[in-house]
C-alpha atoms as an extended CHARMM CRD file, in Angstrom:
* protein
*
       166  EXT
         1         1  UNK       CA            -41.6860000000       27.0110000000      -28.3090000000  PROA      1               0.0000000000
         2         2  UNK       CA            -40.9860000000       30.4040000000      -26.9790000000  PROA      2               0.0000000000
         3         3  UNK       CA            -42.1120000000       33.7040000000      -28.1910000000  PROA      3               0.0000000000
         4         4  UNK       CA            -39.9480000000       35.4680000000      -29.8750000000  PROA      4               0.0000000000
         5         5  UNK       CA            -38.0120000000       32.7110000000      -31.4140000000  PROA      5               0.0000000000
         6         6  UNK       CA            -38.5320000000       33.7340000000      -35.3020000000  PROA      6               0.0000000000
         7         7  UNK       CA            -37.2920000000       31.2210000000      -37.9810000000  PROA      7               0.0000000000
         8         8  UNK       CA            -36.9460000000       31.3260000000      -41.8480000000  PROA      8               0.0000000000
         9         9  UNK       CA            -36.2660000000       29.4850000000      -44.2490000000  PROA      9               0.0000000000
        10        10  UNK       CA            -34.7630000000       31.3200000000      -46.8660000000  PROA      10              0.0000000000
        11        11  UNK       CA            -35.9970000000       29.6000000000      -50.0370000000  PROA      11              0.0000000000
        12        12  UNK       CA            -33.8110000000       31.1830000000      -52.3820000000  PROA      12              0.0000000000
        13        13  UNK       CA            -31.6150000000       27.8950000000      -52.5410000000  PROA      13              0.0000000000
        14        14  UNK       CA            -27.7080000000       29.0750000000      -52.6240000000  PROA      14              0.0000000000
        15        15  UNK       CA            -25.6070000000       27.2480000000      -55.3630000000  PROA      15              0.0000000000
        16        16  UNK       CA            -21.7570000000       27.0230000000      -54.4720000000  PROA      16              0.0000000000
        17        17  UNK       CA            -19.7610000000       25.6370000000      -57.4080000000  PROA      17              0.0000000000
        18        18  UNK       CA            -17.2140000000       23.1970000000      -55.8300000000  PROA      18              0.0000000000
        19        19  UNK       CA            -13.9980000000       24.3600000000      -56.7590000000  PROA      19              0.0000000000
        20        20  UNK       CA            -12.5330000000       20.5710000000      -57.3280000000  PROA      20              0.0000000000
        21        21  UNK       CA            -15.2840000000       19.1410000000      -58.9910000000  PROA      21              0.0000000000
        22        22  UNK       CA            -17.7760000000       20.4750000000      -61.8120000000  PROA      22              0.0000000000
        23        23  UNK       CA            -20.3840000000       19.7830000000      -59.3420000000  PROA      23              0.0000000000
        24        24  UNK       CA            -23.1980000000       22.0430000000      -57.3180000000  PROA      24              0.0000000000
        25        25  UNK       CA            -23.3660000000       21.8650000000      -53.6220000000  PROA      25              0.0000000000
        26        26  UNK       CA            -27.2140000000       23.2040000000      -52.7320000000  PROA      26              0.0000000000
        27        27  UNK       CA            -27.8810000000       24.8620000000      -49.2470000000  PROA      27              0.0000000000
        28        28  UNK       CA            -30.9570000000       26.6390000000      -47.8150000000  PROA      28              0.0000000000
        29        29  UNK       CA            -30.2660000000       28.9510000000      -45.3130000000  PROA      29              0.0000000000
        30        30  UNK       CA            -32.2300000000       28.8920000000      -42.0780000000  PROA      30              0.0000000000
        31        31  UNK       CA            -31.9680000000       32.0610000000      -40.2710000000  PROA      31              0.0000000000
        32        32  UNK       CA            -32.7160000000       31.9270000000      -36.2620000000  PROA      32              0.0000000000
        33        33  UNK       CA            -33.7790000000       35.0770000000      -33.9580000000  PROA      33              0.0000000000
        34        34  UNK       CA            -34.1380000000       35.3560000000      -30.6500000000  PROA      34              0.0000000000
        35        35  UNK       CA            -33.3740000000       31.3790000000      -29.8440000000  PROA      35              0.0000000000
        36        36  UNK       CA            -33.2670000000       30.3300000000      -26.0100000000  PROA      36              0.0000000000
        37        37  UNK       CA            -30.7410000000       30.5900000000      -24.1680000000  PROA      37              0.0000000000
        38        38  UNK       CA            -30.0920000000       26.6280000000      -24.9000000000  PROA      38              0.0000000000
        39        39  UNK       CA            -30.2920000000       26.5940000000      -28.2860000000  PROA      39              0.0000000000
        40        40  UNK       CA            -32.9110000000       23.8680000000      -28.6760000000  PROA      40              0.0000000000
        41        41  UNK       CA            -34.7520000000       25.0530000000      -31.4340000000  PROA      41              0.0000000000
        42        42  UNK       CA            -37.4220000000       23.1410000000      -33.2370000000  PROA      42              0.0000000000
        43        43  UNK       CA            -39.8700000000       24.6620000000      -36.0680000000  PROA      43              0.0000000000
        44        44  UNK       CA            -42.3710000000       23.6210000000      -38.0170000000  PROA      44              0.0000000000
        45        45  UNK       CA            -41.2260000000       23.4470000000      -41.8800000000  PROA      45              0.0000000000
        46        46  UNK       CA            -41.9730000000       22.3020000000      -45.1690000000  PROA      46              0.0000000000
        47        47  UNK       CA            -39.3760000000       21.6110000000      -46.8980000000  PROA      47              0.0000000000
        48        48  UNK       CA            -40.9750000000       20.0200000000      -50.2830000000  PROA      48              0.0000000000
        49        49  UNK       CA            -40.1420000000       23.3090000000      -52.7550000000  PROA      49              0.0000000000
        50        50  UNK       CA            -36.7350000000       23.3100000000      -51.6410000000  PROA      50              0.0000000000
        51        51  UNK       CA            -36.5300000000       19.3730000000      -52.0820000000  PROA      51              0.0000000000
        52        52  UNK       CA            -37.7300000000       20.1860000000      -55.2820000000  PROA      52              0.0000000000
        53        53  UNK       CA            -35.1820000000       22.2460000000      -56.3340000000  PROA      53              0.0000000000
        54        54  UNK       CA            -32.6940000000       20.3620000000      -55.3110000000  PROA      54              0.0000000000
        55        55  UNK       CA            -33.7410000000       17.5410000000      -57.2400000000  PROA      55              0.0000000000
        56        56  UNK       CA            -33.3440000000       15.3730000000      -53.6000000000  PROA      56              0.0000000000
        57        57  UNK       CA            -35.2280000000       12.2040000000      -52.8250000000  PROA      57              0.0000000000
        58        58  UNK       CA            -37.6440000000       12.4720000000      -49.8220000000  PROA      58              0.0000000000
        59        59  UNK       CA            -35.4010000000       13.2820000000      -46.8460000000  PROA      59              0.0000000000
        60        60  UNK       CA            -34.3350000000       10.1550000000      -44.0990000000  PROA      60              0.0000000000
        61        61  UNK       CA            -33.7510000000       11.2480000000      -40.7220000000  PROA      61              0.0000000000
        62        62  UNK       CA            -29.6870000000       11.1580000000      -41.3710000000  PROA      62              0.0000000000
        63        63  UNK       CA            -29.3860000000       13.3930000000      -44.4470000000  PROA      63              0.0000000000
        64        64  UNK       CA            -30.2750000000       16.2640000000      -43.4420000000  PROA      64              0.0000000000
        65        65  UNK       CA            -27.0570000000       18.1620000000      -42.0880000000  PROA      65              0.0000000000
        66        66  UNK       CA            -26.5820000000       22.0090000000      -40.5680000000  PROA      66              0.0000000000
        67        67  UNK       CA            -23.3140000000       23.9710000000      -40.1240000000  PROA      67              0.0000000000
        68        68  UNK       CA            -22.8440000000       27.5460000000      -38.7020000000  PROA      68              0.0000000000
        69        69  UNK       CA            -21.8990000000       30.7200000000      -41.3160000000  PROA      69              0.0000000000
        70        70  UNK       CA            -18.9110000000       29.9800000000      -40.0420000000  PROA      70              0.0000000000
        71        71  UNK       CA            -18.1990000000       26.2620000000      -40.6080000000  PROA      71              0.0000000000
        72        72  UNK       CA            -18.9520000000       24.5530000000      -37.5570000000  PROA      72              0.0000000000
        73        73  UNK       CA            -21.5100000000       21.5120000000      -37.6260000000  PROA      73              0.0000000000
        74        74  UNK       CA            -24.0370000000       21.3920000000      -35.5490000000  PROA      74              0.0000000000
        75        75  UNK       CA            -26.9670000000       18.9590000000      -34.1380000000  PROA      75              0.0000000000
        76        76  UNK       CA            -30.0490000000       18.5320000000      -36.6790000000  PROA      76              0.0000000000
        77        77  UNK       CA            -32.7060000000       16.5770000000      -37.0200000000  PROA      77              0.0000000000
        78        78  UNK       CA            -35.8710000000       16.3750000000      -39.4320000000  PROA      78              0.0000000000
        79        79  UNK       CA            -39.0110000000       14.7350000000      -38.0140000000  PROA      79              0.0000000000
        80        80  UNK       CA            -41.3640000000       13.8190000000      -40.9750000000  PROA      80              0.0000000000
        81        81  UNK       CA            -44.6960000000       14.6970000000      -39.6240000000  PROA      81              0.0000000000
        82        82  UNK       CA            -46.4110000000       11.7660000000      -42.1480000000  PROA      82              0.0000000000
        83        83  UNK       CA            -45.7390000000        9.1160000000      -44.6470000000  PROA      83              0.0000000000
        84        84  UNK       CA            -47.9940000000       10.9950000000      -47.3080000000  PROA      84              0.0000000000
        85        85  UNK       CA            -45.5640000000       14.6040000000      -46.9530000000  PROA      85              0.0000000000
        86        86  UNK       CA            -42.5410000000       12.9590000000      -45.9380000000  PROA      86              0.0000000000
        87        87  UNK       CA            -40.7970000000       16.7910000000      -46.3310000000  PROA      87              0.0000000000
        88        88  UNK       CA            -43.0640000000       18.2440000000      -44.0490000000  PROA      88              0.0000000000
        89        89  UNK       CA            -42.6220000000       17.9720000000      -40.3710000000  PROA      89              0.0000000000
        90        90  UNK       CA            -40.4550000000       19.3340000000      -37.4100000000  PROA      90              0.0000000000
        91        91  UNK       CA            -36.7390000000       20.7720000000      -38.1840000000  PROA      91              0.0000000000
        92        92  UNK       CA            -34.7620000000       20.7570000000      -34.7760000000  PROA      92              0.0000000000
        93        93  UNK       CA            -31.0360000000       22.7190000000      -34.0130000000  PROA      93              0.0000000000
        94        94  UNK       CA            -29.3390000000       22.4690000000      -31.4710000000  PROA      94              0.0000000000
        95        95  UNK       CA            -27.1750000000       25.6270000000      -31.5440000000  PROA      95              0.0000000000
        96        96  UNK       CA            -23.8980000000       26.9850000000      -29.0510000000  PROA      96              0.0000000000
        97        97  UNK       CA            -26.4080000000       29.0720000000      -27.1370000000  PROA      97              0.0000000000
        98        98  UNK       CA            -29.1370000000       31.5670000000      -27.4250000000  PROA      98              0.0000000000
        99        99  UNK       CA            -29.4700000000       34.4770000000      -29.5740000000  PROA      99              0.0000000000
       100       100  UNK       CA            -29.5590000000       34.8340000000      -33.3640000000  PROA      100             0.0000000000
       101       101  UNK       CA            -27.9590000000       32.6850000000      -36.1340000000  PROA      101             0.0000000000
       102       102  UNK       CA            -27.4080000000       32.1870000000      -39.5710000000  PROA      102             0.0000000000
       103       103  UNK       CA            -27.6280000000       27.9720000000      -40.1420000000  PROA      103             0.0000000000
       104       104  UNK       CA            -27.1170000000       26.5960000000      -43.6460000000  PROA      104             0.0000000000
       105       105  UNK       CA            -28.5680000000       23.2400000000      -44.2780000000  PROA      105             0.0000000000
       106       106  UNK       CA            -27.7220000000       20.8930000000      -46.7840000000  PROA      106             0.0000000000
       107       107  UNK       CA            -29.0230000000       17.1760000000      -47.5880000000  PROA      107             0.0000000000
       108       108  UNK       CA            -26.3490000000       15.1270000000      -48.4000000000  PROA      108             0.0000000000
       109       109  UNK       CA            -25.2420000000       11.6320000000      -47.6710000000  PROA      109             0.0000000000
       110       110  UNK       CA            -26.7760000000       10.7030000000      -44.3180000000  PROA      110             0.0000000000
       111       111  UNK       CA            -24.0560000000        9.2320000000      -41.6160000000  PROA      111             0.0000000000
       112       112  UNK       CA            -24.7830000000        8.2640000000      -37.9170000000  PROA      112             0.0000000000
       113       113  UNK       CA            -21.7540000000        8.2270000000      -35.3460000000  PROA      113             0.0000000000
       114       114  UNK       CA            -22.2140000000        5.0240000000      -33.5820000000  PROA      114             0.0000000000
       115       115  UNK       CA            -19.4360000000        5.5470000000      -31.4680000000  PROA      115             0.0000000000
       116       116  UNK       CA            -17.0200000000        3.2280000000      -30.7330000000  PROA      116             0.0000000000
       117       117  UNK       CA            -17.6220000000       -0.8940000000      -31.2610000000  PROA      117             0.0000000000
       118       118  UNK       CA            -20.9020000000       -2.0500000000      -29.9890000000  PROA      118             0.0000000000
       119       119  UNK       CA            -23.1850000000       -0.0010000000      -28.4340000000  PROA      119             0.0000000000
       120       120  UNK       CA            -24.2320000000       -1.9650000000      -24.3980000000  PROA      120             0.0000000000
       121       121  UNK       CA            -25.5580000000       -0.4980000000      -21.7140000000  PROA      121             0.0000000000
       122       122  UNK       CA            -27.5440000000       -0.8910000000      -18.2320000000  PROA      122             0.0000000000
       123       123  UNK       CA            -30.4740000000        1.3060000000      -17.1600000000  PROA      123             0.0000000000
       124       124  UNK       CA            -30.7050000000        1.1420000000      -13.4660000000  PROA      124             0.0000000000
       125       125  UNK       CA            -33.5230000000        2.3480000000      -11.6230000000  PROA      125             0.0000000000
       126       126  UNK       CA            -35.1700000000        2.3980000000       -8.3400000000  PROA      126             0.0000000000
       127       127  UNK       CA            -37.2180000000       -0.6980000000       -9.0720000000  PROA      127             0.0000000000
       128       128  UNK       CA            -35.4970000000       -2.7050000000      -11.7920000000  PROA      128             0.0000000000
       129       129  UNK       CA            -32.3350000000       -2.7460000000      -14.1590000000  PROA      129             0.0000000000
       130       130  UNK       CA            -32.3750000000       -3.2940000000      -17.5590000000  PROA      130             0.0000000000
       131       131  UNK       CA            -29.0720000000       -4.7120000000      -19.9190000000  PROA      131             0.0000000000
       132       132  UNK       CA            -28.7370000000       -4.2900000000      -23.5380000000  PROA      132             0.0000000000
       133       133  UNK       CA            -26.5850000000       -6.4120000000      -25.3110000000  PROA      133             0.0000000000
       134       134  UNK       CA            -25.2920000000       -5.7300000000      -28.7930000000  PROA      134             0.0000000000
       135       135  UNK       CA            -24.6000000000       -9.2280000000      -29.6690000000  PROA      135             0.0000000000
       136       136  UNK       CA            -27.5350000000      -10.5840000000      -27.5620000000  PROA      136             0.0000000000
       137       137  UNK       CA            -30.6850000000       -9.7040000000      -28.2030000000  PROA      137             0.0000000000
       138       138  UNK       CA            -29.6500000000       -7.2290000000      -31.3800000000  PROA      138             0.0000000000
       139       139  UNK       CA            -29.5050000000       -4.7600000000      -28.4250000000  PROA      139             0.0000000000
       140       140  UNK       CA            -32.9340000000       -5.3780000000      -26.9140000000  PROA      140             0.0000000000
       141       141  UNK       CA            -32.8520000000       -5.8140000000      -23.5790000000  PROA      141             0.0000000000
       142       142  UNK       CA            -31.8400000000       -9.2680000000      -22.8030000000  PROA      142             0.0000000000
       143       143  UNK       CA            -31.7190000000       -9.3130000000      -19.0310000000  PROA      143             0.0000000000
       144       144  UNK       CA            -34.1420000000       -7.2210000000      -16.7500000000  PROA      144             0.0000000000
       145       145  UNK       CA            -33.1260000000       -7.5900000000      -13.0150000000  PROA      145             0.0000000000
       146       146  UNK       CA            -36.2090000000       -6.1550000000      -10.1580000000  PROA      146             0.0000000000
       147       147  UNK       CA            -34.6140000000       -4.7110000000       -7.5820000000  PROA      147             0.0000000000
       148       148  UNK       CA            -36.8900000000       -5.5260000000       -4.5450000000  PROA      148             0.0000000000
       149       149  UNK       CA            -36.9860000000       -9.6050000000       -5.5030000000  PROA      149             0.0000000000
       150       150  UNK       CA            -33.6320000000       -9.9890000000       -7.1640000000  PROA      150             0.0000000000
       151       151  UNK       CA            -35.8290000000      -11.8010000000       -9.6050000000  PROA      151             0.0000000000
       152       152  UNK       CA            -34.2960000000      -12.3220000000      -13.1570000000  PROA      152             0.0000000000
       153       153  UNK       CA            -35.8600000000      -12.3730000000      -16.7070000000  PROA      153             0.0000000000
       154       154  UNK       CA            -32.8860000000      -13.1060000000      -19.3900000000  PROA      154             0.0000000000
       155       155  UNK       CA            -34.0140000000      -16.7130000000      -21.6860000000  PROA      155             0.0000000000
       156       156  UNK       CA            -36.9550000000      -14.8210000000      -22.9540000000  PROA      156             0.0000000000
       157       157  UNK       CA            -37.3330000000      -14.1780000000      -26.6490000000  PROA      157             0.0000000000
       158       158  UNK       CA            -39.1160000000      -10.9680000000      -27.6610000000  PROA      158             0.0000000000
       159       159  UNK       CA            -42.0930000000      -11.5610000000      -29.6270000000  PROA      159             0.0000000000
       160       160  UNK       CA            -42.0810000000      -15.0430000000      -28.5070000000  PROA      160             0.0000000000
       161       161  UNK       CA            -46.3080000000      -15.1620000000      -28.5250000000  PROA      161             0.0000000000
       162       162  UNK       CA            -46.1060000000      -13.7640000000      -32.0130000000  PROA      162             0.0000000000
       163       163  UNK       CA            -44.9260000000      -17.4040000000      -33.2990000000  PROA      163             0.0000000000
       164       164  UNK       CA            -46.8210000000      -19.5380000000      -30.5090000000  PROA      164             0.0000000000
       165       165  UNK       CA            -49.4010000000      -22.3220000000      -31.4090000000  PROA      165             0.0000000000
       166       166  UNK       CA            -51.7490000000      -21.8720000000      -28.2680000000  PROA      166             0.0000000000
């Protein structure tokens, strides 16, 4: 990562009283100086006192969510570095653009936009082209197409030699 970009996590965990509900909403703040131009940032935290505090379960990759001081939601991502210290690992942001922010992160619910109905696609290369097919497959590739031959692979099963006798 570049020089200059500084990152704390402020481990003074803020406690908002939800006005609706006799509930506490915890946040950590995450304060960000000097980020590139970008606003790819990725750190190396530990986030197991703050965990702690906050009386959370050891984080999945979803729950972990980040919005602006002034609202808006943006990009995150925890990378658990091992099984043993599931909260310790790589935090990444992806912020508007460089310079210095104030992010608040909060674990919560995790939720992951899948977009609209399934998700297909084609990778297409010089050499070969690959399809993925949600209902085929579970979205492995299910047909892979090589350019130069025209030569086909789609009635294989994946893992097929885990199951075979010779």
């Amino acid at each position: 990562m570049k020089e200059g970009v500084a990152i704390w996590l402020v481990v003074g965990v803020l406690a908002l009283l939800a006005t609706t509900v006799k509930a506490q909403d915890a946040r950590t703040v995450v304060i960000v100086r000097n980020a590139p131009a970008h606003g790819v940032v990725m750190v190396k935290v530990d986030l197991s006192q703050i965990l702690k505090r906050l009386g959370a379960k050891p984080l999945q990759s979803t729950s972990l969510q980040a919005q602006l001081s002034d609202g808006r939601k943006i990009p995150t991502q925890f990378a658990s570095e091992s099984e043993n210290e599931p909260a310790k690992g790589w935090l990444l942001l992806k912020l508007p653009k460089g310079g210095n922010w104030t992010v608040q992160l909060r674990v919560g619910q995790g939720t992951r936009d899948m977009g609209q109905g399934e998700q297909n696609g084609t990778i297409r290369t010089k050499h070969f082209t690959i399809a993925h097919e949600a209902k085929r497959m579970g979205g492995l590739p299910s047909r892979i197409v090589f350019a130069e031959t025209g030569k086909t692979f789609d009635t294989f099963g994946w893992y097929d030699r885990g199951a075979a006798r010779d």
